[in-house]
Coordinates of C-alpha atoms and ligand atoms in Angstrom, one line a residue:
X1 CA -46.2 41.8 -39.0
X2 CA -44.8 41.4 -42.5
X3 CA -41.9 43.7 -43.8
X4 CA -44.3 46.5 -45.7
X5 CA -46.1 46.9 -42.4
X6 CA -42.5 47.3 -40.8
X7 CA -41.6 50.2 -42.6
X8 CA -44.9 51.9 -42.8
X9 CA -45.4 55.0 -40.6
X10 CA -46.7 54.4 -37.5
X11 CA -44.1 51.4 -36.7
X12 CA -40.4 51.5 -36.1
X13 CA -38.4 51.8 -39.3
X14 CA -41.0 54.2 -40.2
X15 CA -37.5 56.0 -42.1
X16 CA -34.7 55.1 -43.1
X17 CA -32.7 57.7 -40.7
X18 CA -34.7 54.7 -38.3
X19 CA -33.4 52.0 -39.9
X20 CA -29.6 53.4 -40.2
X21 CA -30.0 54.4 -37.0
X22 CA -31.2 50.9 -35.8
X23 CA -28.3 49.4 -38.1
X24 CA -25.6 51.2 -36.5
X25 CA -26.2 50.8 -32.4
X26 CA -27.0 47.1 -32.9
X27 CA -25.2 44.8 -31.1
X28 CA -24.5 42.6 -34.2
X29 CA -21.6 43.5 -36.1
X30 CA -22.7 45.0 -39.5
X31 CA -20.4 45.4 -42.0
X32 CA -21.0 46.2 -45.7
X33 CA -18.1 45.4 -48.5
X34 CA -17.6 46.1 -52.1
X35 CA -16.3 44.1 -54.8
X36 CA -12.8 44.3 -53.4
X37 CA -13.4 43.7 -50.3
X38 CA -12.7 47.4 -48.9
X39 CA -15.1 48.4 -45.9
X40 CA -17.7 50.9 -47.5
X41 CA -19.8 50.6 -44.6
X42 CA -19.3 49.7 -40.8
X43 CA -21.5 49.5 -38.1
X44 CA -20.6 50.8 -34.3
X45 CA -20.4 47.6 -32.8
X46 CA -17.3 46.7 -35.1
X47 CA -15.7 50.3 -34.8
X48 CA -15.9 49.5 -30.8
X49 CA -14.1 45.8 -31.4
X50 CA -11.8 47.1 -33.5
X51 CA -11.3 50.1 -30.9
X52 CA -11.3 52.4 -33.6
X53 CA -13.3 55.2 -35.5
X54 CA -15.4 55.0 -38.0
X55 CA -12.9 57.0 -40.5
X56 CA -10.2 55.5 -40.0
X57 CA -12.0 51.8 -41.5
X58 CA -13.9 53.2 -44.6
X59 CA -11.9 52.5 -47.6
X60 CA -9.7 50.2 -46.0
X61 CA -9.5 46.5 -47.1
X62 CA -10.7 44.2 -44.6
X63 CA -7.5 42.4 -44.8
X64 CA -6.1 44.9 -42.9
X65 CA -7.9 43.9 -39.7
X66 CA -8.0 39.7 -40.6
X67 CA -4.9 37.4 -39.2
X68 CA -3.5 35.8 -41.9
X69 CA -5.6 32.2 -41.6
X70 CA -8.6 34.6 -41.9
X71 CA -7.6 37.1 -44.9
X72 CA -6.6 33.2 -46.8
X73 CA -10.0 32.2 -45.6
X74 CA -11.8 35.3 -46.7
X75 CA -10.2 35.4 -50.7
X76 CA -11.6 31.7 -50.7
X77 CA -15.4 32.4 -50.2
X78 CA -15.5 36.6 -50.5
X79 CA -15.9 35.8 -54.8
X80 CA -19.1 37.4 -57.0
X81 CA -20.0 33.6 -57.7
X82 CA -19.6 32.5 -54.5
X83 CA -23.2 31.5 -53.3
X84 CA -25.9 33.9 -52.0
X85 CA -24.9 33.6 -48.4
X86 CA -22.5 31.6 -46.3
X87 CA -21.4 31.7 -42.6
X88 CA -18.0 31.2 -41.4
X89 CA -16.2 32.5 -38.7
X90 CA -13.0 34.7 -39.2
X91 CA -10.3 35.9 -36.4
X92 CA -10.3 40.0 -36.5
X93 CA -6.8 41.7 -35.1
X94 CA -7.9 45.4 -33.5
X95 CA -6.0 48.4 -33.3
X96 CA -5.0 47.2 -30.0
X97 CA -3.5 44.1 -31.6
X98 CA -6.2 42.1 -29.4
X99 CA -7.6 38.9 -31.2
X100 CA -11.5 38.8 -31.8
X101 CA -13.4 36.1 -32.9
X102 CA -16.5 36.7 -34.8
X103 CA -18.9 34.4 -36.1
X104 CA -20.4 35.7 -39.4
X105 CA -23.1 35.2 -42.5
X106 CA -21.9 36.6 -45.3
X107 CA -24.6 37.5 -47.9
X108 CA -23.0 37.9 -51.5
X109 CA -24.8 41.2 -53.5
X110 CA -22.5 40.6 -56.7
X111 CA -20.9 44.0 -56.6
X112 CA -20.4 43.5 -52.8
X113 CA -21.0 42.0 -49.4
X114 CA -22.9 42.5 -46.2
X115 CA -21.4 40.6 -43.2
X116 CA -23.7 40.4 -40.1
X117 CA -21.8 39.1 -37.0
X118 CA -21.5 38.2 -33.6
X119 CA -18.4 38.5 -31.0
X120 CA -17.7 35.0 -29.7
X121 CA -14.1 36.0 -28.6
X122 CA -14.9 35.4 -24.7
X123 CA -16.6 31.8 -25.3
X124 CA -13.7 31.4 -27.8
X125 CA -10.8 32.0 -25.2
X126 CA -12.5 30.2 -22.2
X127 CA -12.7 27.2 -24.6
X128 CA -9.2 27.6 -25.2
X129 CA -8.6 27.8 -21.6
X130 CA -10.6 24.9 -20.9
X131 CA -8.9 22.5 -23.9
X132 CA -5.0 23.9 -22.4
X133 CA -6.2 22.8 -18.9
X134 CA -7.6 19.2 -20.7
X135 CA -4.4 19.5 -22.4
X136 CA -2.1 19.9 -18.9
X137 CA -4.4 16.9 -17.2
X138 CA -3.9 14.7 -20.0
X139 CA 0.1 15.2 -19.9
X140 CA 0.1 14.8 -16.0
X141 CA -2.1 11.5 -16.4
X142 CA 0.2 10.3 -18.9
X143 CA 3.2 11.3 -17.3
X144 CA 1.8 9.6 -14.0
X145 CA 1.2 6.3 -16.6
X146 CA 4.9 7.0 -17.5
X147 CA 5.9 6.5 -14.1
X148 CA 3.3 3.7 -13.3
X149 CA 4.8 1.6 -16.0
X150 CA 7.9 2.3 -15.3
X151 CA 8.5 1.1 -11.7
X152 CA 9.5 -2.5 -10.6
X153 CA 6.0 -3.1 -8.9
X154 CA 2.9 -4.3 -9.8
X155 CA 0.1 -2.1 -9.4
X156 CA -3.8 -2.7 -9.8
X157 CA -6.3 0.2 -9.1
X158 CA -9.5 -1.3 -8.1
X159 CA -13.0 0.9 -7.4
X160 CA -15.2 1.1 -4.5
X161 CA -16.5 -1.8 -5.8
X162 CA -13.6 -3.6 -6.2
X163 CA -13.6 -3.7 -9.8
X164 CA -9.9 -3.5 -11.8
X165 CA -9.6 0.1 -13.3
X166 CA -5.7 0.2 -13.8
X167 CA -2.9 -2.2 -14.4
X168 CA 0.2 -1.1 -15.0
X169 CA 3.2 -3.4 -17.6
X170 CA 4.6 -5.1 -14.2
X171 CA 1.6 -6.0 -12.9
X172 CA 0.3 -7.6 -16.3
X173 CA 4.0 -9.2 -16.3
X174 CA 4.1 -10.6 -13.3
X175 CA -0.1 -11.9 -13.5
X176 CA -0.1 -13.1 -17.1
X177 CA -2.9 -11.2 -17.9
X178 CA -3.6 -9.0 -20.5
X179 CA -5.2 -5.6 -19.3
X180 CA -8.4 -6.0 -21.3
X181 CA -8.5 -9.3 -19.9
X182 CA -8.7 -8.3 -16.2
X183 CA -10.1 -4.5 -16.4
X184 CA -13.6 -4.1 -14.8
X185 CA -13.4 -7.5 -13.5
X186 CA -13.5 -8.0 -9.8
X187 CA -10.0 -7.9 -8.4
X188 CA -11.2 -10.7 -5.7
X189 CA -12.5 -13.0 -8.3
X190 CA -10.3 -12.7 -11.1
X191 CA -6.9 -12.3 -9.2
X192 CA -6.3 -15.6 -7.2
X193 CA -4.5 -15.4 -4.1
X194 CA -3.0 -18.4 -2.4
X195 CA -1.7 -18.7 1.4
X196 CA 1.0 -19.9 3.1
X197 CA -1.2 -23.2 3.7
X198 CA -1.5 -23.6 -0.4
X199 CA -5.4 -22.6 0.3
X200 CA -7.0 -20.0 -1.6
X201 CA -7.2 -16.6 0.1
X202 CA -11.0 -16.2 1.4
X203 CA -12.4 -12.9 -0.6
X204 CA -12.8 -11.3 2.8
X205 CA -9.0 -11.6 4.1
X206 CA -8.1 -10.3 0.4
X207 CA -5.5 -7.2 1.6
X208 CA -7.4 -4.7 -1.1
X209 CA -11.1 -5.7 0.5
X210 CA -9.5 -5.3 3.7
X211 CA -8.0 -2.0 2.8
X212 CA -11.3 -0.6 1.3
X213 CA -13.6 -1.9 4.3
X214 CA -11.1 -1.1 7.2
X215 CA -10.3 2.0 5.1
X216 CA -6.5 0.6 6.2
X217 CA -3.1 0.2 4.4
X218 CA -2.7 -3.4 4.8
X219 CA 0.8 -5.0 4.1
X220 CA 1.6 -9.2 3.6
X221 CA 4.3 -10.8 2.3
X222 CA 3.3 -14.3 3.2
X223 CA 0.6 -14.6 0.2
X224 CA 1.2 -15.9 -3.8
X225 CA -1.1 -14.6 -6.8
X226 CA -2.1 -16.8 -9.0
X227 CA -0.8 -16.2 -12.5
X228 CA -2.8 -16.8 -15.5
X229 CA -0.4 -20.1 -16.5
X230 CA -1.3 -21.5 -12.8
X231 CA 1.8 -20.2 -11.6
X232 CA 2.0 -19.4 -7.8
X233 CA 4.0 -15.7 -7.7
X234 CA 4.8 -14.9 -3.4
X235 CA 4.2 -11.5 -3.5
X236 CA 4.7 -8.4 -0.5
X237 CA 1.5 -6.8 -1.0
X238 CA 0.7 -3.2 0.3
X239 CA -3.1 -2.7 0.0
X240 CA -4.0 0.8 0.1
X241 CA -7.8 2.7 0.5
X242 CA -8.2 5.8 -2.0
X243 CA -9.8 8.1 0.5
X244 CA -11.2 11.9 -1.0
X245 CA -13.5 13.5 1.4
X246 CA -13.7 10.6 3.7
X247 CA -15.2 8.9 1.2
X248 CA -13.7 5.6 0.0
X249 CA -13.6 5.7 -3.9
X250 CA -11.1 2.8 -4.9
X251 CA -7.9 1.4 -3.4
X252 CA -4.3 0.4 -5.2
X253 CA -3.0 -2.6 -4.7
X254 CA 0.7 -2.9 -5.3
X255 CA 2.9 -5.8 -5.1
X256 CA 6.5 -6.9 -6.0
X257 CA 7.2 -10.6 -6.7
X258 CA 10.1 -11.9 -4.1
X259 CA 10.4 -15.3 -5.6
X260 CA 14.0 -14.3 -5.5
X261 CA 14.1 -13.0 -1.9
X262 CA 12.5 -16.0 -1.0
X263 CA 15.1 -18.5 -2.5
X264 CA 17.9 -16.6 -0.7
X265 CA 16.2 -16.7 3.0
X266 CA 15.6 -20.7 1.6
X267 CA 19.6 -20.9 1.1
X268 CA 20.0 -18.6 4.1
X269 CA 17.6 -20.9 6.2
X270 CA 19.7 -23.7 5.0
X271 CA 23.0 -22.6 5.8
X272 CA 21.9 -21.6 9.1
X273 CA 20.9 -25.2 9.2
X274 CA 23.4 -27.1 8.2
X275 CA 26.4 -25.0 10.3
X276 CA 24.3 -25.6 13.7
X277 CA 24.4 -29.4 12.9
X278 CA 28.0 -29.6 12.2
X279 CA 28.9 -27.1 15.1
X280 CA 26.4 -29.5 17.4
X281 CA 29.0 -32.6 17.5
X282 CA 32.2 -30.7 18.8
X283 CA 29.9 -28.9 21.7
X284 CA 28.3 -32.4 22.3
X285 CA 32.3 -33.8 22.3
X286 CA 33.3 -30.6 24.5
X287 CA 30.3 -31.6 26.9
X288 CA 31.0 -34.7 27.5
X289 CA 34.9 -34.4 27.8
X290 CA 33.6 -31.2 30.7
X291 CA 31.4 -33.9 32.4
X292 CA 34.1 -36.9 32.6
X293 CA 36.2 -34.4 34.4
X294 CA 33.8 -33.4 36.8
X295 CA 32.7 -36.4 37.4
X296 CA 36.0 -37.9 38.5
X297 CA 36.6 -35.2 41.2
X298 CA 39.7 -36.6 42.3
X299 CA 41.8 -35.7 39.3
X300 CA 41.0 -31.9 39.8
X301 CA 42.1 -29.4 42.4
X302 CA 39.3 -27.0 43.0
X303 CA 40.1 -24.3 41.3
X304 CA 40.8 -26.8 38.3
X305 CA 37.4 -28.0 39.1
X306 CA 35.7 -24.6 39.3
X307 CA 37.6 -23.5 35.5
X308 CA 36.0 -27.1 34.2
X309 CA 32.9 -25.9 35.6
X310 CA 33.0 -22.6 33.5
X311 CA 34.0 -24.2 30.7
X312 CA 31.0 -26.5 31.3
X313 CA 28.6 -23.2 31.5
X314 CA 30.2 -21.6 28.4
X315 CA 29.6 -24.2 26.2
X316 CA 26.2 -25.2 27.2
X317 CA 25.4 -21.3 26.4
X318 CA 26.6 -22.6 23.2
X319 CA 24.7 -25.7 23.0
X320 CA 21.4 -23.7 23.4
X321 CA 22.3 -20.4 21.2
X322 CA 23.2 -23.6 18.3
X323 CA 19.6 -25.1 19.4
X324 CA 17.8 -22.2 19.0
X325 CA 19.3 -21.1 15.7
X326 CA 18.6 -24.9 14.5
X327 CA 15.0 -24.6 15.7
X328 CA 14.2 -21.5 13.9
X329 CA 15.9 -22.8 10.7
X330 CA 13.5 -25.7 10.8
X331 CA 10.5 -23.8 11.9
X332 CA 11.4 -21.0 9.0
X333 CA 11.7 -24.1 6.5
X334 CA 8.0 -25.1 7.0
X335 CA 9.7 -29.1 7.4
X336 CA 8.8 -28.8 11.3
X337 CA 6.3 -31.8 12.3
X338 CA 3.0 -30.7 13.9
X339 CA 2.3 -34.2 16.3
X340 CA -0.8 -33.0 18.2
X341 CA -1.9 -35.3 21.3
X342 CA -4.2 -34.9 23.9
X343 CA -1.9 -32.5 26.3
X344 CA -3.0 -31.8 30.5
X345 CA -1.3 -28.5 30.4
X346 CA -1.3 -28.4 34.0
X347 CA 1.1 -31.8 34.1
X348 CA 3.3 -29.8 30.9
X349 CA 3.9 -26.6 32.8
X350 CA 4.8 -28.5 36.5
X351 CA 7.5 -30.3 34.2
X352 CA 9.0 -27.3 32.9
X353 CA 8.9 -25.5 36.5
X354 CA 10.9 -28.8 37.7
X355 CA 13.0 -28.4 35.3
X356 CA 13.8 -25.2 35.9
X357 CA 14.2 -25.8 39.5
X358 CA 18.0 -25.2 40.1
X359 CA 17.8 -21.9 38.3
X360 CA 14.7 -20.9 40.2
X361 CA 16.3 -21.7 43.0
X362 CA 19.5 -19.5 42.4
X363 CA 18.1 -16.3 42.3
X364 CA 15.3 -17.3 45.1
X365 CA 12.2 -17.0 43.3
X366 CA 8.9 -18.2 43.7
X367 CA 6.7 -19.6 41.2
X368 CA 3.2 -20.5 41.4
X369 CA 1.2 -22.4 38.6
X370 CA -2.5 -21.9 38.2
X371 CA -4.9 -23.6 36.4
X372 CA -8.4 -23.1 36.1
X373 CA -10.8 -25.8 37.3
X374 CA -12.3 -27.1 34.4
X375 CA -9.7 -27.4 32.0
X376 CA -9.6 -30.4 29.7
X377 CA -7.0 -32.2 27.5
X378 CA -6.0 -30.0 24.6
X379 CA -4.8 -31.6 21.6
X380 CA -1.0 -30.1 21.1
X381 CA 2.2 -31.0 20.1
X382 CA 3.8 -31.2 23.6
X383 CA 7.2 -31.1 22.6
X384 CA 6.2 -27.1 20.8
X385 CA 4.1 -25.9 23.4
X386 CA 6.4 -26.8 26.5
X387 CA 9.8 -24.7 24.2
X388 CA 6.9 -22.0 24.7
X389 CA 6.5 -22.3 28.2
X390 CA 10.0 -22.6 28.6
X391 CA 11.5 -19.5 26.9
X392 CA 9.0 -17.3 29.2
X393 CA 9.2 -18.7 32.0
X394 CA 13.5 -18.7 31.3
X395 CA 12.9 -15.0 30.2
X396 CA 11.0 -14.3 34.1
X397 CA 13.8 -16.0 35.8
X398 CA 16.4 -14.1 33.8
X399 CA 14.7 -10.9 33.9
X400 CA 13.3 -10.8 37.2
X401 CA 16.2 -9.8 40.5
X402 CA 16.1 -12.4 43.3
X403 CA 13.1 -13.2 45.1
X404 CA 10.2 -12.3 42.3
X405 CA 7.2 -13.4 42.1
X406 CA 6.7 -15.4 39.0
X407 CA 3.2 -16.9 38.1
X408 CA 2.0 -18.8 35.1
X409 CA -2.0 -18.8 35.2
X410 CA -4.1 -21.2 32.6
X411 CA -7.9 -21.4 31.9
X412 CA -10.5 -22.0 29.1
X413 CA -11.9 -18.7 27.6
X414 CA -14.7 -19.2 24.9
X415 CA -13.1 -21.3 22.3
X416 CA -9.4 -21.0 23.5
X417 CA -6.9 -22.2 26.4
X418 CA -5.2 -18.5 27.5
X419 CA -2.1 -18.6 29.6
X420 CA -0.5 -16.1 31.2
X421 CA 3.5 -15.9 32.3
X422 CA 4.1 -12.9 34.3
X423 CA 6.6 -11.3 36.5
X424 CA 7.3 -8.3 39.0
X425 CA 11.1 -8.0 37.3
X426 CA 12.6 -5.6 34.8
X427 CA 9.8 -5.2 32.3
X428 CA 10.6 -3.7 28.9
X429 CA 11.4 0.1 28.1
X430 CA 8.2 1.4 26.2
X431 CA 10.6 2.3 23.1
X432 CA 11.7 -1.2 22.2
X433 CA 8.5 -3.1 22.9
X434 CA 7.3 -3.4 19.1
X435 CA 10.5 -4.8 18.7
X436 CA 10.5 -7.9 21.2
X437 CA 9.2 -9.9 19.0
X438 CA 12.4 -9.8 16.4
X439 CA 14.7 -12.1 15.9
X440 CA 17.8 -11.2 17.9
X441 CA 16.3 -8.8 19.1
X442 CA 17.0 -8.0 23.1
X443 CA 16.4 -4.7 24.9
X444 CA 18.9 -2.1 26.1
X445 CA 18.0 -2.2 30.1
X446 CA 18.4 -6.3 30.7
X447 CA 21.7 -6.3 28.1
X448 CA 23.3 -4.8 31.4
X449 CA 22.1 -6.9 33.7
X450 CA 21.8 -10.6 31.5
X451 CA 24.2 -11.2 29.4
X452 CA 23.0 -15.1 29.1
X453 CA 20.6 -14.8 26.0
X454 CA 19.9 -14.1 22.1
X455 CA 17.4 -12.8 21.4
X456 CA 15.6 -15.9 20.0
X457 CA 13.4 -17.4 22.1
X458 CA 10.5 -14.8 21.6
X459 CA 10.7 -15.2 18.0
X460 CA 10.4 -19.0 18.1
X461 CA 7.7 -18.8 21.1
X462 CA 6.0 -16.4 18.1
X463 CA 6.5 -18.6 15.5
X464 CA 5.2 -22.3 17.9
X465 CA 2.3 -20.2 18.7
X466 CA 1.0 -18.8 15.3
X467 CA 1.6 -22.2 13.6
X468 CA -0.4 -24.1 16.6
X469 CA -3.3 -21.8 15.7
X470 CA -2.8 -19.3 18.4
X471 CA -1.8 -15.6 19.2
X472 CA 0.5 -14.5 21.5
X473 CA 1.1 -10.8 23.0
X474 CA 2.2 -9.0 26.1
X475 CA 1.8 -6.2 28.5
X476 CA 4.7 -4.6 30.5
X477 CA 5.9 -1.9 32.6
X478 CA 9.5 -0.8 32.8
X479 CA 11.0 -1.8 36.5
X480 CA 7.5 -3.0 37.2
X481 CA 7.3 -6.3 35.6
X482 CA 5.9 -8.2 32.5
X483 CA 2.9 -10.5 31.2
X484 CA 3.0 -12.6 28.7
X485 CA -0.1 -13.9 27.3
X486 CA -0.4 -16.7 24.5
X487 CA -3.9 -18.5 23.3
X488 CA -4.2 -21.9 22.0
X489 CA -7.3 -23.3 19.9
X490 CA -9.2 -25.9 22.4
X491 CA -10.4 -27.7 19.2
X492 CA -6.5 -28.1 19.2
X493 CA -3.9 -28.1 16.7
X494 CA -4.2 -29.9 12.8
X495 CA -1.5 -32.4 12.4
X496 CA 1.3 -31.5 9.9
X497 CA 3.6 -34.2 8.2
X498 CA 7.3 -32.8 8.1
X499 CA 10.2 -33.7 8.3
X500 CA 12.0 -32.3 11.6
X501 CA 10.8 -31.8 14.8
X502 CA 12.4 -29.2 17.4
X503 CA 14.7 -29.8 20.4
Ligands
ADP601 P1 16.7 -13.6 25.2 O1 17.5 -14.7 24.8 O2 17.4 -12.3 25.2 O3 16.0 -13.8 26.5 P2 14.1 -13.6 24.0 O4 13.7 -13.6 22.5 O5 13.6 -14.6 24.8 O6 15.6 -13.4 24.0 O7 13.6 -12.2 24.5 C1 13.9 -11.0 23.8 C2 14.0 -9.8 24.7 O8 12.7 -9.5 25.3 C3 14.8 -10.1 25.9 O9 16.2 -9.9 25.6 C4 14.3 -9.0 26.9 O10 14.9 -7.7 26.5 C5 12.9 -9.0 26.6 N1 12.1 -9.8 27.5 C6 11.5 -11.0 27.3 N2 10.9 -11.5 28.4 C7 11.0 -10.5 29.3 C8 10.6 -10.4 30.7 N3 9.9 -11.4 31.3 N4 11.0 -9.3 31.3 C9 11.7 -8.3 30.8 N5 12.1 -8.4 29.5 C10 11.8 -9.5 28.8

């Protein structure tokens, strides 16, 4: 239909009443200016934006309804050689002194203008809404940067994947690398990790591919990255999974280098050391002076005798709390000599229980050894694996009132030798058993009955067993009595050059 046909009779705009009338309810904004930009003609729709009647906007410059961006804006491109038409979009205030946003074209007839329009005031403000939300997420993420950077740890984000997303200034620090180095690489790949044994981590112990396929926070401090320079950093590493929606999405590794922490416990380690070993030769002296008396029982009365005696007890108590502490020094030094040789168990445990025979004897106990059948050689260090045997079966006889029942139980189970040390004594309070394994550590309800002990032994029968290759744990009942299990590798024990060996 072309324009003529438009306005003929039979069709719409048959009139111009038609057309006005058609001009006027449109939803368009219609506006019609003269030369000076006062309103000479305005449409409905912008009478109802500006909430206002038509009256009171003829004759009135359109300034009057423009903030003032718009109204500078307007006296810009509103000029008689301005070109034919132009679009632009202009910010109206309305008699309600709400904002509207209109788009327009502006069509320049010399001696006036005709603006046609649309309302975009309600895409205008949710875009606003939208940009000031960007605008608040954008400050949180850089304020959560802000804090990222500015703690003491290292932290690298990794993806589901395991691929580096974020590393923070301590992290990059501490590694070497640069963060456009390292980002998007594979954490597992690109970060080295070293053990305790100077071996490379395997990817599948790595604490953050632990932590994303256990879905786990996984914590060591017994690990070193490797820096770019070759450097090997100890780090404590907490591993944590990102989990939204029970979905795994990523995980954060964080980590502090405790180079420093780990020259004091050296120093500590040392001290510890070197005080036993001095305080060793006056005990030795004390000993010896004790057992000369003794021995020449004709010089003592007998209650001299009996206060030699005690004197004799107290400072063999000493002797073995100085052992111990110069045991664990040595074993915490990594110097202690792993000397593995073909071991019978059977033959190592009977020694100990003859050792232990006078003790055993005092408090009436009885103490059975099994061993299953088929159970060959193992190759241990003897002289680590019988302190093992020896601090439980101590701890039974300690820990269990006369006439117990005591049993140590050996046999071959798949790849490793398990023994069992158990006991119908004491047993240990369910509060303090993740603790038994501490050093010093001893719990509340045998301090009252035992005083003989240090709370050592554990933590060196620990420390023997996890550097032979094996595991050791326990199960107990309070007032009902305690097992304690311990595994050993039967394809036995690597050899370690060192330079001490225990007592
Ligand atoms: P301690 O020198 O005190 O015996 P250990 O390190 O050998 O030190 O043991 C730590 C603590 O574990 C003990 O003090 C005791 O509280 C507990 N414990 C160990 N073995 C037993 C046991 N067989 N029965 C009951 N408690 C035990």
């Amino acid at each position: 239909m072309d324009i003529d046909q438009l306005f003929s009779k039979k069709n719409l705009f048959s009139s111009k009443k038609a057309l006005v009338f058609y001009i006027d309810n449109i939803s368009d904004v219609i506006l019609g200016l003269d030369s000076n930009l006062n309103i000479i003609y305005a449409n409905k729709s912008f009478c109802r934006l500006m909430v206002c009647e038509k009256k009171d906007l003829i004759n009135k410059k359109l300034d009057t309804f423009l903030d003032k961006q718009s109204i500078a804006k307007l006296l810009l491109i509103c000029k008689p050689e301005s070109e034919i038409s132009f679009k632009t979009d202009l910010v109206f205030r309305a008699n309600n002194s709400a904002e509207k946003w209109l788009s327009l074209t502006i069509h320049n007839f010399k001696k006036g203008f005709i603006i046609i329009g649309k309302d975009f005031t309600e895409e205008k403000v949710k875009n606003l809404e939208r940009n000031e939300e960007i605008g608040k997420i954008e400050e949180e993420k850089a304020r959560s940067q802000e804090i990222l950077d500015s703690i003491g740890d290292g932290v690298v984000s990794v993806n589901d994947k395991g691929e580096i997303v974020y590393v923070n200034h301590q992290a990059v620090d501490i590694l070497g690398f640069q963060q456009e180095e390292i980002l998007g690489e594979l954490m597992w790949r690109k970060i080295i990790m070293y053990g305790p044994d100077n071996k490379e981590v395997s990817v599948e112990k790595r604490p953050i591919r632990l932590a994303l396929f256990s879905r786990n926070r996984i914590y060591e401090n017994t690990y070193f990255y490797k820096s770019k320079d070759g450097r090997l950093v100890p780090v404590s590493v907490t591993a944590t999974p990102l989990i939204v929606h029970n979905l795994v999405v990523g995980g954060v590794d964080v980590f502090r280098d405790i180079t420093k922490e780990r020259e004091i416990d050296k120093m500590k380690t040392e001290f510890i050391s070197l005080a036993s070993h001095q305080l060793r030769t006056p005990l030795s002296a004390t000993k010896w002076f004790a057992e000369l008396l003794m021995d020449d029982a004709k010089i003592l009365n007998a209650e001299q005798y009996e206060l030699i005696g005690n004197i004799y007890k107290s400072n063999q108590r000493m002797i073995d709390l100085v052992n111990s502490l110069l045991n664990i020094s040595r074993i915490e030094s990594g110097r202690i000599i792993i000397d593995p040789k073909p071991t019978d168990l059977r033959k190592l445990v009977e020694d100990v229980i003859t050792e232990l025979k006078v003790k055993i004897n005092e408090k009436k106990h009885n103490v059975t050894l099994t061993v299953s059948g088929d159970l060959p050689t193992v190759n241990i260090d003897p002289r680590l694996i019988r302190n093992v045997y020896m601090n439980l079966l101590t701890n039974s006889i300690k820990y269990t009132r006369e006439k117990g029942e005591i049993r140590v139980d050996i046999s071959k189970q798949g790849e490793d030798v398990v023994s069992k040390v158990s006991d119908n004594g004491l047993g240990i309070p369910n509060s303090q058993k993740q603790r038994i394994f501490e050093k010093f550590f001893r719990s509340s309800n045998i301090t009252k009955v035992e005083t003989d002990g240090s709370g050592l032994g554990l933590y060196l029968a620990k420390a023997i067993v996890e550097s032979s290759g094996g595991k050791i744990w326990f199960e107990s009942e309070e007032y009902k009595g305690s097992e304690f299990w311990f595994t050993l590798p039967m394809s036995g024990t690597p050899a370690k050059k060192g330079e001490v060996s225990i007592d």
